[in-house]
Short mmCIF file of N, CA and C in Angstrom, two decimals:
data_model
loop_
_atom_site.label_atom_id
_atom_site.label_comp_id
_atom_site.label_asym_id
_atom_site.label_seq_id
_atom_site.Cartn_x
_atom_site.Cartn_y
_atom_site.Cartn_z
N UNK A 1 107.42 104.41 86.92
CA UNK A 1 106.69 104.73 88.12
C UNK A 1 105.75 103.58 88.45
N UNK A 2 105.34 103.50 89.66
CA UNK A 2 104.49 102.41 90.09
C UNK A 2 103.09 102.92 90.41
N UNK A 3 102.17 102.01 90.36
CA UNK A 3 100.79 102.37 90.67
C UNK A 3 100.13 101.18 91.33
N UNK A 4 99.31 101.43 92.30
CA UNK A 4 98.57 100.37 92.96
C UNK A 4 97.15 100.34 92.41
N UNK A 5 96.66 99.17 92.10
CA UNK A 5 95.35 99.06 91.47
C UNK A 5 94.26 98.54 92.42
N UNK A 6 94.46 98.72 93.69
CA UNK A 6 93.51 98.24 94.68
C UNK A 6 92.69 99.43 95.17
N UNK A 7 91.39 99.30 95.22
CA UNK A 7 90.55 100.41 95.65
C UNK A 7 90.58 100.62 97.16
N UNK A 8 91.17 99.68 97.91
CA UNK A 8 91.25 99.83 99.36
C UNK A 8 92.66 100.23 99.76
N UNK A 9 93.19 101.24 99.11
CA UNK A 9 94.54 101.72 99.40
C UNK A 9 94.56 102.34 100.80
N UNK A 10 95.51 101.89 101.66
CA UNK A 10 95.61 102.48 103.00
C UNK A 10 95.91 103.97 102.92
N UNK A 11 95.40 104.72 103.89
CA UNK A 11 95.60 106.16 103.91
C UNK A 11 97.05 106.58 103.91
N UNK A 12 97.93 105.79 104.56
CA UNK A 12 99.34 106.17 104.60
C UNK A 12 99.96 106.17 103.22
N UNK A 13 99.46 105.38 102.30
CA UNK A 13 99.99 105.38 100.93
C UNK A 13 99.68 106.72 100.27
N UNK A 14 98.49 107.25 100.50
CA UNK A 14 98.15 108.56 99.96
C UNK A 14 99.06 109.64 100.55
N UNK A 15 99.39 109.50 101.84
CA UNK A 15 100.31 110.45 102.47
C UNK A 15 101.67 110.44 101.81
N UNK A 16 102.15 109.25 101.45
CA UNK A 16 103.44 109.13 100.77
C UNK A 16 103.34 109.72 99.37
N UNK A 17 102.29 109.35 98.65
CA UNK A 17 102.15 109.85 97.27
C UNK A 17 102.10 111.37 97.22
N UNK A 18 101.50 111.98 98.23
CA UNK A 18 101.37 113.44 98.29
C UNK A 18 102.52 114.11 99.06
N UNK A 19 103.43 113.29 99.61
CA UNK A 19 104.51 113.76 100.49
C UNK A 19 103.96 114.63 101.61
N UNK A 20 102.92 114.13 102.24
CA UNK A 20 102.27 114.81 103.36
C UNK A 20 102.36 113.95 104.61
N UNK A 21 103.43 114.10 105.39
CA UNK A 21 103.56 113.29 106.59
C UNK A 21 102.36 113.38 107.53
N UNK A 22 101.62 114.49 107.45
CA UNK A 22 100.45 114.62 108.31
C UNK A 22 99.39 113.56 108.01
N UNK A 23 99.45 112.96 106.82
CA UNK A 23 98.49 111.91 106.48
C UNK A 23 98.98 110.52 106.90
N UNK A 24 100.20 110.44 107.39
CA UNK A 24 100.74 109.16 107.87
C UNK A 24 100.34 108.99 109.33
N UNK A 25 100.17 107.76 109.77
CA UNK A 25 99.84 107.52 111.18
C UNK A 25 101.08 107.72 112.05
N UNK A 26 101.48 108.99 112.24
CA UNK A 26 102.75 109.33 112.86
C UNK A 26 102.92 108.69 114.24
N UNK A 27 101.93 108.79 115.09
CA UNK A 27 102.10 108.26 116.45
C UNK A 27 102.32 106.75 116.43
N UNK A 28 101.60 106.04 115.58
CA UNK A 28 101.80 104.59 115.53
C UNK A 28 103.13 104.25 114.85
N UNK A 29 103.58 105.06 113.90
CA UNK A 29 104.88 104.85 113.27
C UNK A 29 105.99 105.00 114.30
N UNK A 30 105.94 106.06 115.09
CA UNK A 30 106.98 106.30 116.08
C UNK A 30 106.98 105.22 117.16
N UNK A 31 105.83 104.69 117.50
CA UNK A 31 105.75 103.62 118.49
C UNK A 31 106.30 102.31 117.95
N UNK A 32 106.16 102.08 116.64
CA UNK A 32 106.62 100.83 116.04
C UNK A 32 108.13 100.71 116.03
N UNK A 33 108.84 101.84 115.86
CA UNK A 33 110.29 101.79 115.77
C UNK A 33 110.72 100.90 114.62
N UNK A 34 111.75 100.08 114.83
CA UNK A 34 112.26 99.25 113.74
C UNK A 34 111.23 98.26 113.16
N UNK A 35 110.21 97.90 113.91
CA UNK A 35 109.22 96.97 113.37
C UNK A 35 108.38 97.61 112.27
N UNK A 36 108.56 98.90 112.06
CA UNK A 36 107.86 99.59 110.97
C UNK A 36 108.22 98.94 109.63
N UNK A 37 109.38 98.32 109.56
CA UNK A 37 109.83 97.69 108.32
C UNK A 37 109.05 96.42 107.99
N UNK A 38 108.23 95.96 108.88
CA UNK A 38 107.49 94.72 108.63
C UNK A 38 106.12 94.95 108.00
N UNK A 39 105.79 96.21 107.74
CA UNK A 39 104.54 96.52 107.05
C UNK A 39 104.82 96.54 105.55
N UNK A 40 104.36 95.52 104.83
CA UNK A 40 104.61 95.43 103.39
C UNK A 40 103.34 95.76 102.63
N UNK A 41 103.53 96.39 101.51
CA UNK A 41 102.41 96.79 100.66
C UNK A 41 102.70 96.28 99.26
N UNK A 42 101.74 95.64 98.63
CA UNK A 42 101.95 95.12 97.28
C UNK A 42 101.77 96.25 96.27
N UNK A 43 102.78 96.46 95.47
CA UNK A 43 102.81 97.56 94.52
C UNK A 43 103.06 97.00 93.13
N UNK A 44 102.33 97.49 92.16
CA UNK A 44 102.47 96.99 90.79
C UNK A 44 103.24 97.98 89.93
N UNK A 45 104.29 97.49 89.27
CA UNK A 45 105.05 98.31 88.33
C UNK A 45 104.23 98.39 87.06
N UNK A 46 103.79 99.59 86.71
CA UNK A 46 102.89 99.71 85.56
C UNK A 46 103.59 99.45 84.23
N UNK A 47 104.91 99.54 84.18
CA UNK A 47 105.60 99.26 82.92
C UNK A 47 105.76 97.77 82.66
N UNK A 48 105.83 96.97 83.74
CA UNK A 48 106.02 95.52 83.56
C UNK A 48 104.82 94.69 84.03
N UNK A 49 103.98 95.29 84.87
CA UNK A 49 102.85 94.54 85.44
C UNK A 49 103.25 93.64 86.59
N UNK A 50 104.54 93.68 86.98
CA UNK A 50 105.04 92.84 88.07
C UNK A 50 104.67 93.47 89.41
N UNK A 51 104.19 92.62 90.32
CA UNK A 51 103.85 93.09 91.66
C UNK A 51 105.00 92.76 92.61
N UNK A 52 105.40 93.76 93.39
CA UNK A 52 106.46 93.58 94.38
C UNK A 52 106.00 94.13 95.72
N UNK A 53 106.56 93.56 96.78
CA UNK A 53 106.26 94.05 98.12
C UNK A 53 107.20 95.20 98.43
N UNK A 54 106.63 96.27 99.00
CA UNK A 54 107.40 97.46 99.36
C UNK A 54 107.07 97.88 100.79
N UNK A 55 108.11 98.32 101.49
CA UNK A 55 107.91 98.90 102.83
C UNK A 55 107.48 100.35 102.65
N UNK A 56 107.07 100.97 103.74
CA UNK A 56 106.68 102.38 103.67
C UNK A 56 107.85 103.23 103.19
N UNK A 57 109.05 102.95 103.70
CA UNK A 57 110.22 103.73 103.29
C UNK A 57 110.53 103.51 101.82
N UNK A 58 110.42 102.29 101.34
CA UNK A 58 110.69 102.02 99.93
C UNK A 58 109.71 102.77 99.03
N UNK A 59 108.44 102.79 99.40
CA UNK A 59 107.46 103.55 98.62
C UNK A 59 107.77 105.04 98.65
N UNK A 60 108.10 105.55 99.83
CA UNK A 60 108.40 106.98 99.95
C UNK A 60 109.62 107.33 99.10
N UNK A 61 110.63 106.49 99.11
CA UNK A 61 111.84 106.75 98.31
C UNK A 61 111.51 106.70 96.82
N UNK A 62 110.72 105.73 96.41
CA UNK A 62 110.36 105.59 95.00
C UNK A 62 109.53 106.77 94.51
N UNK A 63 108.76 107.37 95.40
CA UNK A 63 107.90 108.49 95.04
C UNK A 63 108.57 109.84 95.31
N UNK A 64 109.84 109.81 95.76
CA UNK A 64 110.61 111.01 96.07
C UNK A 64 109.91 111.89 97.11
N UNK A 65 109.29 111.25 98.07
CA UNK A 65 108.55 111.95 99.12
C UNK A 65 109.51 112.30 100.25
N UNK A 66 110.21 113.42 100.10
CA UNK A 66 111.29 113.82 100.99
C UNK A 66 110.86 113.87 102.45
N UNK A 67 109.76 114.54 102.73
CA UNK A 67 109.30 114.69 104.12
C UNK A 67 108.95 113.34 104.74
N UNK A 68 108.32 112.48 103.95
CA UNK A 68 107.94 111.17 104.46
C UNK A 68 109.17 110.29 104.69
N UNK A 69 110.14 110.36 103.78
CA UNK A 69 111.38 109.61 103.96
C UNK A 69 112.04 110.03 105.28
N UNK A 70 112.12 111.33 105.52
CA UNK A 70 112.74 111.82 106.75
C UNK A 70 111.99 111.33 107.99
N UNK A 71 110.68 111.41 107.98
CA UNK A 71 109.88 110.94 109.10
C UNK A 71 110.13 109.46 109.37
N UNK A 72 110.12 108.66 108.32
CA UNK A 72 110.29 107.22 108.47
C UNK A 72 111.70 106.87 108.96
N UNK A 73 112.71 107.55 108.45
CA UNK A 73 114.07 107.31 108.93
C UNK A 73 114.20 107.71 110.39
N UNK A 74 113.60 108.85 110.77
CA UNK A 74 113.63 109.29 112.17
C UNK A 74 112.93 108.29 113.08
N UNK A 75 111.94 107.58 112.54
CA UNK A 75 111.20 106.59 113.32
C UNK A 75 111.93 105.25 113.39
N UNK A 76 113.05 105.13 112.68
CA UNK A 76 113.84 103.90 112.78
C UNK A 76 113.71 102.96 111.60
N UNK A 77 113.10 103.40 110.50
CA UNK A 77 112.99 102.54 109.32
C UNK A 77 114.40 102.21 108.81
N UNK A 78 114.58 101.00 108.32
CA UNK A 78 115.86 100.50 107.85
C UNK A 78 116.05 100.80 106.37
N UNK A 79 116.97 101.72 106.05
CA UNK A 79 117.21 102.11 104.65
C UNK A 79 117.81 100.96 103.85
N UNK A 80 118.45 100.02 104.50
CA UNK A 80 119.08 98.90 103.80
C UNK A 80 118.21 97.67 103.66
N UNK A 81 116.98 97.76 104.13
CA UNK A 81 116.07 96.62 104.06
C UNK A 81 115.72 96.29 102.61
N UNK A 82 115.86 95.02 102.24
CA UNK A 82 115.56 94.59 100.87
C UNK A 82 114.14 94.02 100.80
N UNK A 83 113.47 94.30 99.72
CA UNK A 83 112.13 93.75 99.49
C UNK A 83 112.22 92.24 99.38
N UNK A 84 111.30 91.53 100.03
CA UNK A 84 111.33 90.06 99.93
C UNK A 84 110.98 89.54 98.54
N UNK A 85 110.39 90.39 97.71
CA UNK A 85 109.97 89.91 96.39
C UNK A 85 111.02 90.12 95.31
N UNK A 86 111.82 91.20 95.40
CA UNK A 86 112.80 91.44 94.33
C UNK A 86 114.16 91.92 94.80
N UNK A 87 114.35 92.04 96.11
CA UNK A 87 115.65 92.42 96.66
C UNK A 87 115.99 93.90 96.58
N UNK A 88 115.07 94.73 96.10
CA UNK A 88 115.33 96.16 95.98
C UNK A 88 115.27 96.84 97.35
N UNK A 89 116.17 97.79 97.56
CA UNK A 89 116.16 98.59 98.78
C UNK A 89 115.57 99.97 98.44
N UNK A 90 115.37 100.78 99.46
CA UNK A 90 114.88 102.14 99.23
C UNK A 90 115.84 102.91 98.33
N UNK A 91 117.15 102.71 98.53
CA UNK A 91 118.13 103.40 97.71
C UNK A 91 118.06 102.97 96.24
N UNK A 92 117.90 101.66 96.01
CA UNK A 92 117.73 101.19 94.62
C UNK A 92 116.55 101.90 93.96
N UNK A 93 115.44 101.95 94.67
CA UNK A 93 114.22 102.54 94.12
C UNK A 93 114.39 104.05 93.89
N UNK A 94 115.06 104.73 94.81
CA UNK A 94 115.30 106.17 94.64
C UNK A 94 116.20 106.43 93.44
N UNK A 95 117.19 105.58 93.25
CA UNK A 95 118.12 105.77 92.12
C UNK A 95 117.45 105.50 90.77
N UNK A 96 116.36 104.78 90.77
CA UNK A 96 115.63 104.51 89.53
C UNK A 96 114.73 105.66 89.11
N UNK A 97 114.60 106.67 89.96
CA UNK A 97 113.71 107.80 89.68
C UNK A 97 114.35 108.81 88.74
N UNK A 98 113.49 109.59 88.13
CA UNK A 98 113.94 110.69 87.27
C UNK A 98 114.71 111.69 88.13
N UNK A 99 115.89 112.16 87.67
CA UNK A 99 116.67 113.11 88.47
C UNK A 99 115.88 114.39 88.78
N UNK A 100 115.97 114.80 90.04
CA UNK A 100 115.33 116.03 90.50
C UNK A 100 115.95 116.41 91.83
N UNK A 101 115.65 117.60 92.32
CA UNK A 101 116.15 118.01 93.64
C UNK A 101 115.60 117.09 94.72
N UNK A 102 114.32 116.75 94.62
CA UNK A 102 113.72 115.85 95.61
C UNK A 102 114.43 114.51 95.58
N UNK A 103 114.71 114.01 94.40
CA UNK A 103 115.39 112.73 94.26
C UNK A 103 116.78 112.80 94.88
N UNK A 104 117.51 113.87 94.64
CA UNK A 104 118.85 114.02 95.20
C UNK A 104 118.79 114.06 96.73
N UNK A 105 117.78 114.74 97.28
CA UNK A 105 117.63 114.81 98.74
C UNK A 105 117.34 113.43 99.32
N UNK A 106 116.46 112.68 98.67
CA UNK A 106 116.11 111.34 99.15
C UNK A 106 117.34 110.44 99.13
N UNK A 107 118.08 110.46 98.03
CA UNK A 107 119.28 109.62 97.93
C UNK A 107 120.28 110.00 99.03
N UNK A 108 120.48 111.30 99.25
CA UNK A 108 121.41 111.75 100.30
C UNK A 108 120.97 111.26 101.68
N UNK A 109 119.69 111.23 101.94
CA UNK A 109 119.19 110.75 103.23
C UNK A 109 119.42 109.25 103.41
N UNK A 110 119.39 108.52 102.31
CA UNK A 110 119.46 107.05 102.38
C UNK A 110 120.88 106.50 102.41
N UNK A 111 121.86 107.31 102.02
CA UNK A 111 123.25 106.79 102.02
C UNK A 111 123.97 107.13 103.29
#
């Protein structure tokens, strides 16, 4: 699992972590459309200490945030977008998660 160690975490990250789309800036997300993929967030893998850039959709997939994944896909987020730091896509990150119903739903949405 990943964890961010910055005390100035944007509110939308908390929305993803809690799978609460109401905490995401929905109106600005919907207005952004495909450019939503250009918002990168630096995330640290706590098992390796490596920092990678993640899009909102990649974070939501990694956290198995089903509602947030659906909102972001509906807004035009690109499921095939690769991280500029390690080449991982939202599907790669979802497949790395512990198996669960939420994980299966996220993977189904991304393929």
